[in-house]
Coordinates of C-alpha atoms and ligand atoms in Angstrom, one line a residue:
M934 CA 0.0 0.0 0.0
A935 CA 1.3 3.6 -1.0
A936 CA 0.4 6.7 0.4
G937 CA 1.6 10.1 -0.4
R938 CA 4.6 11.3 1.2
S939 CA 4.7 14.4 3.3
G940 CA 7.1 15.8 5.9
T941 CA 7.6 19.0 8.0
V942 CA 10.4 20.6 9.3
A943 CA 10.3 21.7 13.0
C944 CA 12.1 24.2 15.0
A945 CA 12.7 24.8 18.6
A946 CA 12.3 28.3 20.3
P947 CA 13.4 27.9 23.7
A948 CA 13.0 31.1 24.8
V949 CA 9.3 32.6 23.9
P950 CA 7.1 35.0 25.7
R951 CA 4.9 33.2 28.4
R952 CA 1.7 34.3 27.0
P953 CA -0.3 31.7 24.5
L954 CA 1.2 32.3 21.2
L955 CA -1.3 32.7 18.4
L956 CA -0.4 31.8 14.9
S957 CA -0.3 35.2 13.3
T958 CA 2.2 34.6 10.2
A959 CA 1.9 34.3 6.7
A960 CA 0.2 31.2 7.0
A961 CA -2.5 32.9 8.8
A962 CA -2.9 34.7 5.8
L963 CA -5.0 31.9 4.8
Q964 CA -7.5 32.7 7.3
P965 CA -8.9 36.1 8.4
G966 CA -7.0 37.2 11.8
P967 CA -4.7 35.3 14.2
V968 CA -5.5 31.7 14.7
R969 CA -5.0 29.4 17.5
L970 CA -3.0 26.1 17.3
S971 CA -4.3 22.6 18.6
R972 CA -3.9 19.1 18.1
S973 CA -6.9 17.1 16.8
G974 CA -7.6 13.7 15.3
S975 CA -5.3 11.1 15.3
G976 CA -2.9 11.6 12.2
T977 CA 0.3 10.1 12.1
A978 CA 2.1 12.7 14.0
A979 CA 0.1 11.7 17.4
G980 CA -2.7 14.0 16.3
K981 CA -2.5 16.7 13.4
L982 CA -1.8 20.0 14.3
R983 CA -4.5 22.4 13.2
A984 CA -5.0 26.1 12.7
S985 CA -8.5 27.4 13.8
P986 CA -10.1 30.7 13.9
P987 CA -9.9 32.0 17.5
D988 CA -13.2 32.2 19.9
A989 CA -13.8 35.5 21.9
A990 CA -11.3 34.4 24.5
Q991 CA -8.6 33.5 22.1
A992 CA -9.3 36.9 20.3
A993 CA -8.8 38.6 23.5
T994 CA -5.4 36.8 24.0
A995 CA -4.5 37.8 20.1
A996 CA -4.5 41.5 21.8
A997 CA -1.2 40.1 23.3
F998 CA 0.2 40.8 19.8
A999 CA -0.5 44.3 18.7
G1000 CA -0.3 43.3 15.2
E1001 CA 1.4 41.3 12.5
E1002 CA 4.6 43.3 12.7
E1003 CA 4.9 42.5 16.7
A1004 CA 4.2 38.7 15.8
F1005 CA 6.7 38.8 13.0
A1006 CA 9.2 40.8 15.4
W1007 CA 8.6 37.7 17.8
A1008 CA 9.7 35.2 15.2
K1009 CA 12.8 37.4 14.4
N1010 CA 14.0 38.0 17.9
D1011 CA 13.6 34.4 19.2
N1012 CA 16.6 32.3 20.0
R1013 CA 15.8 29.3 17.7
R1014 CA 17.2 26.5 15.4
L1015 CA 16.0 23.8 13.2
L1016 CA 14.9 21.0 15.4
H1017 CA 14.0 18.0 13.2
V1018 CA 12.5 16.9 9.9
V1019 CA 9.8 14.2 9.9
Y1020 CA 9.0 12.1 7.0
R1021 CA 7.5 8.5 6.4
V1022 CA 9.3 5.3 5.7
G1023 CA 8.3 1.9 4.5
D1024 CA 10.4 -0.1 6.7
L1025 CA 12.0 1.5 10.1
D1026 CA 14.5 -1.1 10.6
R1027 CA 16.0 -1.1 6.9
T1028 CA 16.4 2.7 7.2
I1029 CA 17.8 2.8 10.5
K1030 CA 20.3 0.4 9.3
F1031 CA 21.1 2.6 6.4
Y1032 CA 21.5 5.7 8.2
T1033 CA 23.7 4.3 11.0
E1034 CA 25.9 1.9 8.7
C1035 CA 26.0 4.2 5.7
L1036 CA 25.6 7.7 6.8
G1037 CA 27.0 7.3 10.2
M1038 CA 24.0 8.6 12.2
K1039 CA 23.2 7.3 15.6
L1040 CA 20.0 6.1 16.7
L1041 CA 19.0 8.5 19.3
R1042 CA 15.3 7.0 20.4
K1043 CA 12.5 5.0 19.1
R1044 CA 8.8 5.1 20.3
D1045 CA 5.9 2.9 19.5
I1046 CA 2.2 4.4 19.5
P1047 CA 0.1 1.2 18.9
E1048 CA -2.9 3.3 19.5
E1049 CA -2.2 5.5 16.8
K1050 CA -0.7 2.5 14.7
Y1051 CA 2.8 4.3 14.1
T1052 CA 6.3 4.2 15.4
N1053 CA 9.0 6.9 15.3
A1054 CA 12.6 6.9 15.2
F1055 CA 15.0 9.9 15.9
L1056 CA 18.4 9.7 14.4
G1057 CA 21.3 12.1 14.1
Y1058 CA 24.8 13.1 14.7
G1059 CA 24.5 14.2 18.3
S1060 CA 21.7 14.8 20.9
E1061 CA 18.6 16.3 20.1
D1062 CA 19.5 19.2 22.5
S1063 CA 22.1 20.4 20.0
H1064 CA 21.6 19.0 16.8
F1065 CA 19.2 18.8 14.0
V1066 CA 18.0 15.2 13.4
V1067 CA 15.5 13.2 11.3
E1068 CA 12.4 11.8 12.8
L1069 CA 11.2 8.9 10.8
T1070 CA 7.5 7.7 11.0
Y1071 CA 6.5 4.3 9.9
N1072 CA 2.7 3.5 9.8
Y1073 CA 1.8 0.2 10.6
G1074 CA 1.1 -1.8 7.4
V1075 CA 2.3 1.0 5.1
D1076 CA 5.5 -0.3 3.4
K1077 CA 5.9 2.1 0.5
Y1078 CA 5.6 6.0 -0.1
D1079 CA 5.4 8.1 -3.4
V1080 CA 8.6 10.2 -3.0
G1081 CA 8.3 12.7 -5.8
A1082 CA 10.1 16.1 -6.7
G1083 CA 9.1 18.7 -4.6
F1084 CA 11.3 17.4 -2.0
G1085 CA 14.9 17.8 -3.2
H1086 CA 17.4 16.3 -0.9
F1087 CA 18.9 16.1 2.6
G1088 CA 22.6 17.3 2.9
V1089 CA 25.1 15.2 4.8
A1090 CA 28.7 17.2 5.3
V1091 CA 31.4 14.5 5.4
D1092 CA 35.3 14.8 5.6
D1093 CA 35.7 12.8 2.4
V1094 CA 33.1 12.1 0.0
A1095 CA 34.6 9.5 -2.3
K1096 CA 35.3 7.3 0.9
I1097 CA 31.8 7.5 1.9
V1098 CA 30.3 6.9 -1.4
E1099 CA 32.8 3.9 -1.8
L1100 CA 31.5 2.5 1.9
I1101 CA 27.8 3.3 0.7
R1102 CA 28.4 1.1 -2.6
A1103 CA 30.1 -1.5 -0.6
K1104 CA 27.0 -2.0 1.8
G1105 CA 24.7 -2.2 -1.3
G1106 CA 23.6 1.5 -1.1
K1107 CA 22.6 3.4 -4.6
V1108 CA 24.8 6.0 -5.6
T1109 CA 23.2 8.0 -8.1
R1110 CA 25.9 10.9 -8.7
E1111 CA 29.7 9.8 -8.2
A1112 CA 31.8 12.2 -6.1
G1113 CA 33.0 15.2 -7.9
P1114 CA 32.9 19.2 -8.2
V1115 CA 29.2 20.2 -8.2
K1116 CA 28.3 21.4 -11.8
G1117 CA 29.4 25.3 -11.8
G1118 CA 31.1 25.3 -8.6
K1119 CA 33.9 23.7 -6.7
T1120 CA 32.4 21.7 -3.9
V1121 CA 32.8 18.2 -4.0
I1122 CA 29.4 16.4 -3.6
A1123 CA 27.8 13.0 -4.6
F1124 CA 24.3 12.1 -4.2
V1125 CA 22.7 8.5 -2.8
E1126 CA 19.3 7.2 -2.4
D1127 CA 18.0 5.7 1.1
P1128 CA 15.9 2.6 0.9
D1129 CA 12.7 4.6 0.4
G1130 CA 14.2 6.8 -2.3
Y1131 CA 14.9 9.8 -0.3
K1132 CA 17.9 11.6 -1.9
F1133 CA 21.2 12.5 0.1
E1134 CA 23.8 15.0 -1.1
I1135 CA 27.1 14.1 0.4
I1136 CA 29.0 17.2 0.9
E1137 CA 32.7 17.5 1.3
R1138 CA 32.8 19.9 4.3
P1139 CA 35.5 18.7 6.8
G1140 CA 35.0 19.4 10.6
T1141 CA 31.4 21.0 10.4
P1142 CA 29.8 20.8 13.8
E1143 CA 26.3 19.9 12.1
P1144 CA 26.6 17.1 9.7
L1145 CA 23.0 16.9 8.9
C1146 CA 23.4 20.3 7.3
Q1147 CA 20.5 20.8 4.7
V1148 CA 16.9 20.2 3.7
M1149 CA 16.5 21.0 -0.1
L1150 CA 12.9 21.9 -1.3
R1151 CA 11.8 23.0 -4.7
V1152 CA 9.6 26.0 -4.7
G1153 CA 7.6 27.6 -7.3
D1154 CA 8.2 31.3 -6.4
L1155 CA 11.6 31.9 -4.8
D1156 CA 10.7 35.4 -3.4
R1157 CA 7.7 34.4 -1.8
A1158 CA 9.0 31.4 0.1
I1159 CA 12.3 33.5 0.8
S1160 CA 9.4 36.2 2.5
F1161 CA 7.5 33.3 4.1
Y1162 CA 10.6 31.8 6.1
E1163 CA 12.0 35.2 6.8
K1164 CA 8.7 36.6 8.3
A1165 CA 6.7 33.5 9.7
C1166 CA 9.9 31.7 10.6
G1167 CA 12.2 34.3 11.5
M1168 CA 15.0 32.9 9.1
E1169 CA 17.5 34.8 7.6
L1170 CA 18.5 34.6 3.9
L1171 CA 22.0 33.5 4.3
R1172 CA 23.0 33.1 0.5
K1173 CA 21.3 33.4 -2.8
R1174 CA 23.0 32.2 -6.0
D1175 CA 21.5 32.1 -9.6
N1176 CA 22.9 29.4 -12.0
P1177 CA 21.6 30.6 -15.4
E1178 CA 23.9 27.8 -17.1
Y1179 CA 21.9 25.3 -15.0
K1180 CA 18.7 27.3 -15.1
Y1181 CA 18.2 27.2 -11.3
T1182 CA 18.4 29.8 -8.5
V1183 CA 19.1 28.8 -4.9
A1184 CA 18.6 30.5 -1.6
M1185 CA 19.8 29.4 1.7
M1186 CA 17.6 30.1 4.7
G1187 CA 18.6 29.4 8.3
Y1188 CA 19.2 30.9 11.9
G1189 CA 23.1 31.1 11.6
P1190 CA 26.2 30.6 9.4
E1191 CA 25.5 27.7 6.8
D1192 CA 28.9 26.0 7.8
K1193 CA 27.7 25.4 11.4
N1194 CA 23.8 25.2 11.3
A1195 CA 21.2 23.3 9.3
V1196 CA 19.6 25.3 6.5
L1197 CA 16.9 25.2 4.3
E1198 CA 18.2 25.2 0.7
L1199 CA 15.1 26.6 -1.6
T1200 CA 15.7 25.6 -5.2
Y1201 CA 13.9 27.4 -8.0
N1202 CA 14.1 26.1 -11.3
Y1203 CA 13.4 28.4 -14.1
G1204 CA 9.7 28.3 -15.2
V1205 CA 8.7 25.6 -12.7
T1206 CA 5.9 27.3 -10.7
E1207 CA 4.7 24.3 -8.8
Y1208 CA 5.2 20.7 -8.3
G1209 CA 2.3 18.8 -9.3
K1210 CA -0.1 16.8 -7.0
G1211 CA 0.7 13.8 -8.9
N1212 CA 3.8 13.3 -7.2
A1213 CA 2.4 14.4 -3.7
Y1214 CA 4.3 17.7 -3.6
A1215 CA 1.6 20.3 -3.4
Q1216 CA 0.6 18.9 0.0
V1217 CA 4.4 18.5 1.1
K1218 CA 5.0 22.3 0.1
R1219 CA 1.5 23.4 1.5
H1220 CA 1.7 20.7 4.2
G1221 CA 5.4 21.7 5.0
W1222 CA 4.6 25.4 4.8
I1223 CA 1.5 25.2 7.1
S1224 CA 2.8 22.7 9.8
F1225 CA 6.2 24.2 9.4
S1226 CA 4.6 27.5 10.9
V1227 CA 2.3 25.6 13.1
V1228 CA 5.0 23.2 14.5
L1229 CA 7.3 26.1 14.9
V1230 CA 4.8 28.2 17.0
Y1231 CA 3.3 25.1 18.4
W1232 CA 6.5 24.0 19.7
S1233 CA 7.2 27.1 21.5
W1234 CA 3.8 27.3 22.6
S1235 CA 3.7 23.8 24.0
Q1236 CA 7.0 24.3 25.9
H1237 CA 5.4 27.2 28.0
A1238 CA 1.6 26.7 27.6
D1239 CA 1.5 24.8 31.0
T1240 CA 4.2 26.8 33.0
Ligands
LIG1461 C1 24.3 23.8 -3.0 C2 24.3 22.4 -2.9 O1 24.0 21.9 -1.6 C3 23.3 21.9 -3.9 O2 22.5 21.2 -3.6 S1 23.5 22.5 -5.3 C4 23.5 21.0 -6.4 C5 23.0 21.1 -7.6 N1 21.4 21.6 -7.6 C6 20.7 21.7 -8.6 O3 21.1 21.6 -9.7 C7 19.2 22.4 -8.4 C8 18.4 22.4 -9.6 C9 18.1 20.9 -10.2 N2 17.3 21.0 -11.4 C10 17.1 20.5 -9.1 O4 15.8 20.8 -9.2 O5 17.6 19.7 -8.3 C11 22.7 19.9 -8.4 O6 21.9 18.9 -8.2 N3 23.9 19.6 -9.1 C12 24.1 18.3 -9.8 C13 25.5 18.1 -10.2 O7 25.8 17.0 -10.7 O8 26.4 18.8 -9.7
ZN1462 ZN1 22.1 21.0 -1.3

C-alpha cells in the first residue's frame, strides 16, 4: 500500500513569551485574523496540528500581539534553530540500518504508539538538544510511499565524499551521482538514495559541527518562499545564488552561518511554478508550509503553555 509522502520541518524556540502564542504569520493569511494552534484527530504525528479561527477568549489573547509586525518581530527575535525533519518510511529497521551503517548517524530514540498505529525513530549526529535530527515515521502496514520532486534532498557534510560513496556502494546503497565538483562550482558532492528513495547529497565539508546540514525543497516562487521563511519563521537569507547555466536559483535560509547550522535550501527551477499533485508535492509544500509554521509556533507554545 502506498500513500502520498509528506514531511514537516520543525524548529525549537527555547525562549518565548509566556503568553499563549497565536499563529499570526503568513500562514494565517489563509484565514482572517490570528489563529490558534491545537492538536486534533489522530494523524500520524500523534494528532495533526490544526490552525482554527480564535473564539472570543482567544481573540482577547490575540491582543497580546499588537499586530502582525509584533508577531513577526517575535519570530525574528527568538533564539531558535531547526529541530528536526519528519518524514515517512516503509520499513523502519531498514532505514535505521542504512542511516547508521552508511551515513554514520546514531539511533537516538524510538517510540511506538500502538493506539495510533505508528512508530517513530529519531536519528542524528548528536543529541537532539544540540543537533538537527531526522524523525522517521513508520505507519503500520504502509511499506511504500510516493517520493516525488518537490522534496529535493537532505545534505550530509563529511570529511571525504569519495570514501563515504565507496562505503555506501560496498554496503549495497544506491549511488546516483559519483563524487566530484558540483556543476558550476567547486564543492565536491555526491548523491545517494536511501531505501525509500529519499535523496542525500553528500557534501565535502570537513569538521562541520552540524553534519546533517541541509533540507532542499523545490519552490515555485523563490521570493515568496524567502519572504515566508523570513517573516513567519524568523529565518535569515544566508545566501542566494543564480545558476543561469543550469537554469536554477538557490537560496539558503536558516538561523545561523551555513557552515555551522542546518539550513533550508530553496531551489527555484526556471519556469517551474509548482510541483504537481501527482507526485504528492503540493501537499508537501503546503503541508510543510502550514505545519512548518504551526509546528514552529506550537513547539514554542507547548513548551510554555503549561508553565
Ligand atoms: C548547494 C548544494 O547543496 C546543492 O544542492 S547544488 C546541487 C545542484 N542543484 C541543482 O542543480 C538544483 C536544480 C536541479 N534542477 C534540481 O531541481 O535539483 C545539483 O544537483 N547539481 C548536480 C550536479 O551533478 O552537480
Ligand atoms: Zn544541497
